[in-house]
Structures are given as structure tokens and as C-alpha cells.
mmCIF file of C-alpha atoms in Angstrom:
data_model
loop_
_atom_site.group_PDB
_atom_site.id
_atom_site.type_symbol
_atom_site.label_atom_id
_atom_site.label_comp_id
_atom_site.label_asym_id
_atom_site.label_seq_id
_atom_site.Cartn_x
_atom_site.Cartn_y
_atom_site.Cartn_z
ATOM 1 C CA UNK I 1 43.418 47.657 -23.160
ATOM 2 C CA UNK I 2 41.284 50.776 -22.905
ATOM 3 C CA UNK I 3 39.071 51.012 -25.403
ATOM 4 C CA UNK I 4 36.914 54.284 -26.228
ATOM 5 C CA UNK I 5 32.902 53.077 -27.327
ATOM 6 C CA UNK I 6 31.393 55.475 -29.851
ATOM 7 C CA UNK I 7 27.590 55.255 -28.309
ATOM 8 C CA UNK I 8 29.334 56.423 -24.690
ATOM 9 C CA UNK I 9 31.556 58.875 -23.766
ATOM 10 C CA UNK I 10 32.549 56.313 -20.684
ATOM 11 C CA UNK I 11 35.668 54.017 -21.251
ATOM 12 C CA UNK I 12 35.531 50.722 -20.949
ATOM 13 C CA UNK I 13 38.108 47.880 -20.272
ATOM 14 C CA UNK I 14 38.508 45.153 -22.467
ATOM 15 C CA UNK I 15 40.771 42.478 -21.215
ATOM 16 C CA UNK I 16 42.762 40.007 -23.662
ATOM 17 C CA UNK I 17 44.863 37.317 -22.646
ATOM 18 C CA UNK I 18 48.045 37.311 -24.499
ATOM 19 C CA UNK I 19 51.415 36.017 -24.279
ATOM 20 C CA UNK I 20 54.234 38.302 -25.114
ATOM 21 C CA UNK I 21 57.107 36.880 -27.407
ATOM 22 C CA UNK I 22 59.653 34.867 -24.756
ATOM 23 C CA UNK I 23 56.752 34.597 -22.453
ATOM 24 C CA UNK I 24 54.924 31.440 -22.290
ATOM 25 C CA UNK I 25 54.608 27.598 -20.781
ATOM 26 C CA UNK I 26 58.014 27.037 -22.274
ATOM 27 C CA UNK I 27 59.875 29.004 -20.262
ATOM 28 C CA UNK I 28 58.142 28.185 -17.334
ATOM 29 C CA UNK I 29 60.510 25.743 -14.970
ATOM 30 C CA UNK I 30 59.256 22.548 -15.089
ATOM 31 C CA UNK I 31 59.833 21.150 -11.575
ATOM 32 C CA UNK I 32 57.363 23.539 -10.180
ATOM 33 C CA UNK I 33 55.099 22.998 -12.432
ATOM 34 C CA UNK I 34 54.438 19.653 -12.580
ATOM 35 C CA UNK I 35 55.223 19.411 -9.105
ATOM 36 C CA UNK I 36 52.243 21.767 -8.346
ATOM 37 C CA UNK I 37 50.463 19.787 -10.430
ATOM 38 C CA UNK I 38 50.862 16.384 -8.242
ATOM 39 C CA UNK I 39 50.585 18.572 -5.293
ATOM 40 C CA UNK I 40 47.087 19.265 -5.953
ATOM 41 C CA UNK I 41 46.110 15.770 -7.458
ATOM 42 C CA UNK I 42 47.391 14.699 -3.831
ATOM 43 C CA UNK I 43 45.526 16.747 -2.048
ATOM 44 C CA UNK I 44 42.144 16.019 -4.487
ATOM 45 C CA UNK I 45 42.520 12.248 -3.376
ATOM 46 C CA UNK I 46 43.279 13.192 0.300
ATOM 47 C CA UNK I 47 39.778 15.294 0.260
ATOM 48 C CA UNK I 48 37.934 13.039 -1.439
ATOM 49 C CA UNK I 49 39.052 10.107 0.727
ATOM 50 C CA UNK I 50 38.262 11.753 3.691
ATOM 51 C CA UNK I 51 34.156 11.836 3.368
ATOM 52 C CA UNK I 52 31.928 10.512 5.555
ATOM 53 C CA UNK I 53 31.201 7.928 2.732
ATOM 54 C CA UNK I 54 34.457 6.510 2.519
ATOM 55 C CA UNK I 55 34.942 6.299 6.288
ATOM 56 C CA UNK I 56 31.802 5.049 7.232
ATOM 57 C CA UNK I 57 30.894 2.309 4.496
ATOM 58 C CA UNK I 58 33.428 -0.029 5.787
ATOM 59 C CA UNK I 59 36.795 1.649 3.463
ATOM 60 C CA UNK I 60 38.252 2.773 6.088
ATOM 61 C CA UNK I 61 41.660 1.404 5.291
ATOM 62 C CA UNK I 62 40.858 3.348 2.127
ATOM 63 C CA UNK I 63 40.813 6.620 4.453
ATOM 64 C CA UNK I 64 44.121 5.473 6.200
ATOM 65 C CA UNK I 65 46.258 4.367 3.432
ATOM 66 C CA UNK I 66 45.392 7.530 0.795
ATOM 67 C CA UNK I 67 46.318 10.006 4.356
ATOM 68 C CA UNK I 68 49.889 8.592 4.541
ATOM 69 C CA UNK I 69 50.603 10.413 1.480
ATOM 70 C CA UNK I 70 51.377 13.086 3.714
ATOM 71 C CA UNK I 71 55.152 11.548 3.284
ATOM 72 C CA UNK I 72 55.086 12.331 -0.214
ATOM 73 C CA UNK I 73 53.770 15.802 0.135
ATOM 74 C CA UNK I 74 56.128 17.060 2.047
ATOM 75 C CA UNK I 75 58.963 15.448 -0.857
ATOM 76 C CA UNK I 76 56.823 17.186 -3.772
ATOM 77 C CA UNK I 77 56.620 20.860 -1.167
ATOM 78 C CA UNK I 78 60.509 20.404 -1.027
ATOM 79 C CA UNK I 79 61.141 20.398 -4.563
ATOM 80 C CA UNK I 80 58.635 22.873 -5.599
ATOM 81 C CA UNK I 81 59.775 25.728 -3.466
ATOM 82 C CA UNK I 82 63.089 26.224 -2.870
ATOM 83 C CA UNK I 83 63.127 27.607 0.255
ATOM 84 C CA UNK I 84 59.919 25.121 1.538
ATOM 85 C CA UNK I 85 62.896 23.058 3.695
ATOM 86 C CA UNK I 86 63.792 26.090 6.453
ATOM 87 C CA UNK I 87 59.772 26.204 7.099
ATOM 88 C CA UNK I 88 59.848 22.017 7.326
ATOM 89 C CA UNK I 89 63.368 21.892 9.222
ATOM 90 C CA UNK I 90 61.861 21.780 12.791
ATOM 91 C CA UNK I 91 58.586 21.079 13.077
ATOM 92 C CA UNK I 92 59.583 17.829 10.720
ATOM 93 C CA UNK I 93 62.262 16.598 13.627
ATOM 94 C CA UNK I 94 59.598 17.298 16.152
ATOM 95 C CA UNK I 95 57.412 14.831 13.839
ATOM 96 C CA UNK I 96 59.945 12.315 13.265
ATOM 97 C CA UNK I 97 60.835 12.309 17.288
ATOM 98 C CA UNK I 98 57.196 11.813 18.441
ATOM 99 C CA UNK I 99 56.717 8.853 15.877
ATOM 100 C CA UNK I 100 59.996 6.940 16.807
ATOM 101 C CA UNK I 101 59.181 7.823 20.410
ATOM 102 C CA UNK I 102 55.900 6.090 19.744
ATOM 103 C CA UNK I 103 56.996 3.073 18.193
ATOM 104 C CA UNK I 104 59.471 2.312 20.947
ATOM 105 C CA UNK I 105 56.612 3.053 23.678
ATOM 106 C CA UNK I 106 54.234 0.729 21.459
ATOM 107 C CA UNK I 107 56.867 -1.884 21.492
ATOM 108 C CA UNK I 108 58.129 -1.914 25.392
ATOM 109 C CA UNK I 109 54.784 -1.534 26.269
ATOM 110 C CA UNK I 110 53.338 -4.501 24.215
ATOM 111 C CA UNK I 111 50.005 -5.915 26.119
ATOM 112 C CA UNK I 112 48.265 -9.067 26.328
ATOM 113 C CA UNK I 113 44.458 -9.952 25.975
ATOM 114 C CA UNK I 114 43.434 -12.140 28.180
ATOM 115 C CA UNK I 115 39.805 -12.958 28.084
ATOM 116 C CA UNK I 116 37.567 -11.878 25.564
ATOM 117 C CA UNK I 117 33.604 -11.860 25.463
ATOM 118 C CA UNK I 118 31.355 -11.574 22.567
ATOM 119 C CA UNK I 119 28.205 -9.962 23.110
ATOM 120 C CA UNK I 120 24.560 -9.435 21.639
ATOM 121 C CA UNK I 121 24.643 -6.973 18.853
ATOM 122 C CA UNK I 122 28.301 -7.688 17.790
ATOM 123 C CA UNK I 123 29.856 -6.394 20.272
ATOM 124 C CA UNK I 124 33.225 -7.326 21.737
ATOM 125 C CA UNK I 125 34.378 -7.002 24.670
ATOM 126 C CA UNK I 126 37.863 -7.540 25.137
ATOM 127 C CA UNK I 127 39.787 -7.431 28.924
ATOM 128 C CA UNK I 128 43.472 -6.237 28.417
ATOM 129 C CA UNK I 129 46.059 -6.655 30.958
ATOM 130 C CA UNK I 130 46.925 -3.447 32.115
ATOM 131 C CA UNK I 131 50.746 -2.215 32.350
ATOM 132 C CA UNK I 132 51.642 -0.859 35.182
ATOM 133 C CA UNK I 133 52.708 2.923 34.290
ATOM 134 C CA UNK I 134 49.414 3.151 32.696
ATOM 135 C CA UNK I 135 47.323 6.066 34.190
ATOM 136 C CA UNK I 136 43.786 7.049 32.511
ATOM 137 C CA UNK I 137 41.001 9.173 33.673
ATOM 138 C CA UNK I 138 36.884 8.294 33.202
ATOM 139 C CA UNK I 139 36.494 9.360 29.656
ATOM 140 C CA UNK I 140 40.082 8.757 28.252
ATOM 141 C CA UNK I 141 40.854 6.403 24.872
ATOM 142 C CA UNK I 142 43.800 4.497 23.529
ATOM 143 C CA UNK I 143 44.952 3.460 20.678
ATOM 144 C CA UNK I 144 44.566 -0.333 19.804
ATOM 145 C CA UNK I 145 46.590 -2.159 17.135
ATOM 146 C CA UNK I 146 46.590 -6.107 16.520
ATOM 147 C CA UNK I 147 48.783 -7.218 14.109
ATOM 148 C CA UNK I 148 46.798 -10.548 13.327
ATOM 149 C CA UNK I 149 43.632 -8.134 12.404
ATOM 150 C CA UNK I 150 45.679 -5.302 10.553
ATOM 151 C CA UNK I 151 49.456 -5.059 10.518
ATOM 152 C CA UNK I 152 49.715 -1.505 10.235
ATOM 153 C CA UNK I 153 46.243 -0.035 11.473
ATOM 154 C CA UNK I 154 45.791 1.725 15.023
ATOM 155 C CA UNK I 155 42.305 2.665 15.989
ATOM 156 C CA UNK I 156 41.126 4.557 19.338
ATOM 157 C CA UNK I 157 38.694 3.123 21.567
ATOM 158 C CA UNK I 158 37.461 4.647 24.618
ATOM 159 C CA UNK I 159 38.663 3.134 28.189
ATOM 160 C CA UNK I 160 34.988 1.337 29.199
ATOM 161 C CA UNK I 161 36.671 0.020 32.690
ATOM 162 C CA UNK I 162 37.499 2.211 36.034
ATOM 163 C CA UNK I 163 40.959 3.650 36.638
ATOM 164 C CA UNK I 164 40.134 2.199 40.030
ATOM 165 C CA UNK I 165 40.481 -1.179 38.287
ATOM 166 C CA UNK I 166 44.115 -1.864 38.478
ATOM 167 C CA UNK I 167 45.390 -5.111 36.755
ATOM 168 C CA UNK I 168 42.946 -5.328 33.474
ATOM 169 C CA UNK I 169 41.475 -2.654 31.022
ATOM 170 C CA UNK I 170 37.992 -3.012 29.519
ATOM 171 C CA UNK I 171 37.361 -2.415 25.790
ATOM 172 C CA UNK I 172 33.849 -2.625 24.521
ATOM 173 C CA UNK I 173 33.810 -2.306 20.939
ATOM 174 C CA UNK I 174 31.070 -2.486 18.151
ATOM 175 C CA UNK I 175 31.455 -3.888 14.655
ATOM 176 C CA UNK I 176 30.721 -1.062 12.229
ATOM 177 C CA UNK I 177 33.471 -1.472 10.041
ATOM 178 C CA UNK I 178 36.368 -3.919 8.134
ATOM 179 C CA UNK I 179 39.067 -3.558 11.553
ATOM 180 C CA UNK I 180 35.739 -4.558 13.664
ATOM 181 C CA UNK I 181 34.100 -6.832 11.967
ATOM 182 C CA UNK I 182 37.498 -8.657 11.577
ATOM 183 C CA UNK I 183 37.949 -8.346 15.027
ATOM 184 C CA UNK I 184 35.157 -9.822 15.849
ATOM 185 C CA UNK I 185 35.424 -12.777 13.120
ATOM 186 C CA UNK I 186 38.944 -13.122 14.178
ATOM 187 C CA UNK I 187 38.207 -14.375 17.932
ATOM 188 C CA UNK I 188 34.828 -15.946 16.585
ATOM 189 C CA UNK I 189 37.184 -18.430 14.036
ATOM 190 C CA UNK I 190 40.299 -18.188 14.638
ATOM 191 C CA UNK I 191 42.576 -20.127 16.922
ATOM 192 C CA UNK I 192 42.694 -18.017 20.283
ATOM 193 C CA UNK I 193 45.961 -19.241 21.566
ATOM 194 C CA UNK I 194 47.619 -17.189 18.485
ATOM 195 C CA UNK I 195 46.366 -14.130 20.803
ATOM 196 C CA UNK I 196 49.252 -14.833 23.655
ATOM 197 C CA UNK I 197 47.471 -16.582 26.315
ATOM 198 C CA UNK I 198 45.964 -19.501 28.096
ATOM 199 C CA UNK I 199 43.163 -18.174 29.513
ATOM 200 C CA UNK I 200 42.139 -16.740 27.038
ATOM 201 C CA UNK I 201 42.102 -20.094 25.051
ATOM 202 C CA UNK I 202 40.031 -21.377 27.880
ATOM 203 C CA UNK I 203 37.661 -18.081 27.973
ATOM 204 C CA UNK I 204 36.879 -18.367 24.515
ATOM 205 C CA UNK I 205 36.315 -22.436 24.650
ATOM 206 C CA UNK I 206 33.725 -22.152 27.701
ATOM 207 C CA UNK I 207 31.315 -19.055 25.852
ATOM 208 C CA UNK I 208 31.483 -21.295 22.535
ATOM 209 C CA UNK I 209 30.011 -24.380 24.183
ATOM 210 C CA UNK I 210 27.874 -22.458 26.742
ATOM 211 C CA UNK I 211 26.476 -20.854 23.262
ATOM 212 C CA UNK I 212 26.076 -24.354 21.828
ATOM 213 C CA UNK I 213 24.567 -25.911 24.793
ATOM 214 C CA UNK I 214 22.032 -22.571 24.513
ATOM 215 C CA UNK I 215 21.433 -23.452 20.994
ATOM 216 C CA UNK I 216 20.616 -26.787 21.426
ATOM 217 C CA UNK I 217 18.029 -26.319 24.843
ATOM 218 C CA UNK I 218 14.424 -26.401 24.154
#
């Protein structure tokens, strides 16, 4: 609304929210709306999860779990715009081919660990047997997943050993977080044998008693 002020000859604009009759939240469709709504309370959690704080503080399954909401996003995105599926159509096959692709690969190419050491400053040092279509350059990382530590939880950890090292893989990793610190309490406690292998049953045996016959020397 323009309105004219007395003391000035220049107009100025006065702007009033109002709702015209048949205009108004009830005749706005629902399904976008309250899909919009858990859209953004989705995303909130997603951001907030994501902080340095969260990550870092030893929540990181905190982190992990809140990000596979992704699956739901995409479900909400479908139902709140109509045409949201066409935009989703290929680049969700592409998605769904490189994770099925992955879990076969992570399957078929299931490894062992067959020694482990546990350093000074809680570090571990695990020695992997390498598969053999396994190529890596100096600098390159994996993804590691142990099932007795956390079911569903892959983590990447830079390659420590040479490519030129061709049946084992090195893996030097520090306890900063839950994963780690299990990891770490896990071969400390736990019965190594559950781990797949013989000598690393024996490994593990030898370092404790070497560490107890350190212990008890004057």
C-alpha cells in the first residue's frame, strides 16, 4: 500500500501482511508442507552432527549414524516435489550400483590380520595379508571395517607399508576415538583367535608375556 505522508510530499510504502479470503495455511497442500518441514529438521541434525565437536570427542558413530539419513531425504524430496524423481532417476542407479558393487568387492575380497603389535602411545599396528589384485601407491588409504569392533562402521587409514611389500599391508593406527580405542581394547582383551588366525594368536601371546616379563625386571 502506498500511502501519501502529510509532513512530505514523498510517498512512502507501507507493507502489511494479509491474507486474502480463500488464501491461507488451509489451502496450502499438506504433503509439501510438512514434508518441507522434516526436510529441514533433517538437514538441522545432519549440520549439527557434522561439527568438529561431535566428530572429534569420541561420537563419531554419532556423526555416521545421523549422515545415513541421506536414505530418508531422498524419500521426503520425492514426495515433496513432484517432479524431484526424473532429477533422482540416474544419478540414484549410479548410487545404488557403486554400493552393491562395493559390498560384493568387500565380501570376495575379505582379508585376514595376521599379526598385530601394540605400541607406545596407543598405537596399533596391525599387518594385513595383502590380496593379490591389490595395487596402492606411497600415500594411498583404504577403508577398514571389523565386524567384532563395529558391525557396520568403515574407517580410512592410510597404507603405512611399501607397495614394494607384496604379501602383507601395514596399518599404523592411533586411538583418538570409540572405533580406536575399541580396537585397541579389543586385541588388548579379547581372545585373538576370534580374529581368523594362528599366528596371530601366537603374535599376540609372545608381546603379552614379553610385556610381563618387562614389568616384572628390576
Amino acid at each position: 500500500l502506498q500511502a501519501q505522508s502529510e509532513v512530505s510530499p514523498l510517498p512512502s510504502w507501507d507493507l502489511r501482511p494479509t491474507v486474502r479470503p480463500a488464501v491461507g495455511w488451509a489451502h496450502v497442500p499438506a504433503v509439501p508442507t510438512w514434508t518441507g518441514v522434516a526436510l529441514l529438521l533433517l538437514l538441522l541434525l545432519m549440520f549439527a552432527c557434522s561439527s568438529s565437536c561431535v566428530r572429534r570427542s569420541g561420537h563419531f558413530e554419532v556423526f555416521y549414524w545421523t549422515h545415513l539419513s541421506y536414505l530418508p531425504i531422498w524419500g521426503l524430496l520425492i514426495a515433496h516435489g513432484p517432479n524431484f524423481w526424473k532429477w533422482l532417476l540416474v544419478p540414484g542407479i549410479l548410487f545404488l550400483l557403486e554400493k552393491v558393487i562395493g559390498l560384493v568387492v568387500s565380501r570376495m575380497a575379505a582379508v585376514c590380520i595376521v599379526e598385530v603389535n601394540l605400541l607406545p602411545s596407543k598405537v596399533t599396528h596391525l599387518i594385513i595379508k595383502r590380496p593379490p589384485l591389490f595395487h596402492y601407491r606411497p600415500g594411498d588409504y583404504l577403508y577398514l571395517n571389523i565386524p567384532s569392533v563395529a558391525r557396520y562402521e568403515w574407517h580410512p587409514f592410510t597404507i603405512s607399508s611399501a607397495p614394494e611389500q607384496k604379501d602383507t599391508i601395514w596399518l599404523h593406527i592411533r586411538s583418538q576415538g570409540q572405533w580406536t580405542n575399541r580396537l585397541c581394547e579389543s586385541f588388548k582383551t579379547s581372545d585373538p583367535v576370534d580374529y581368523g588366525s594362528k599366528r596371530l594368536s601366537r603374535s599376540l601371546k609372545m608381546r603379552r608375556s614379553q610385556r610381563r616379563s618387562q614389568q616384572h625386571s628390576p
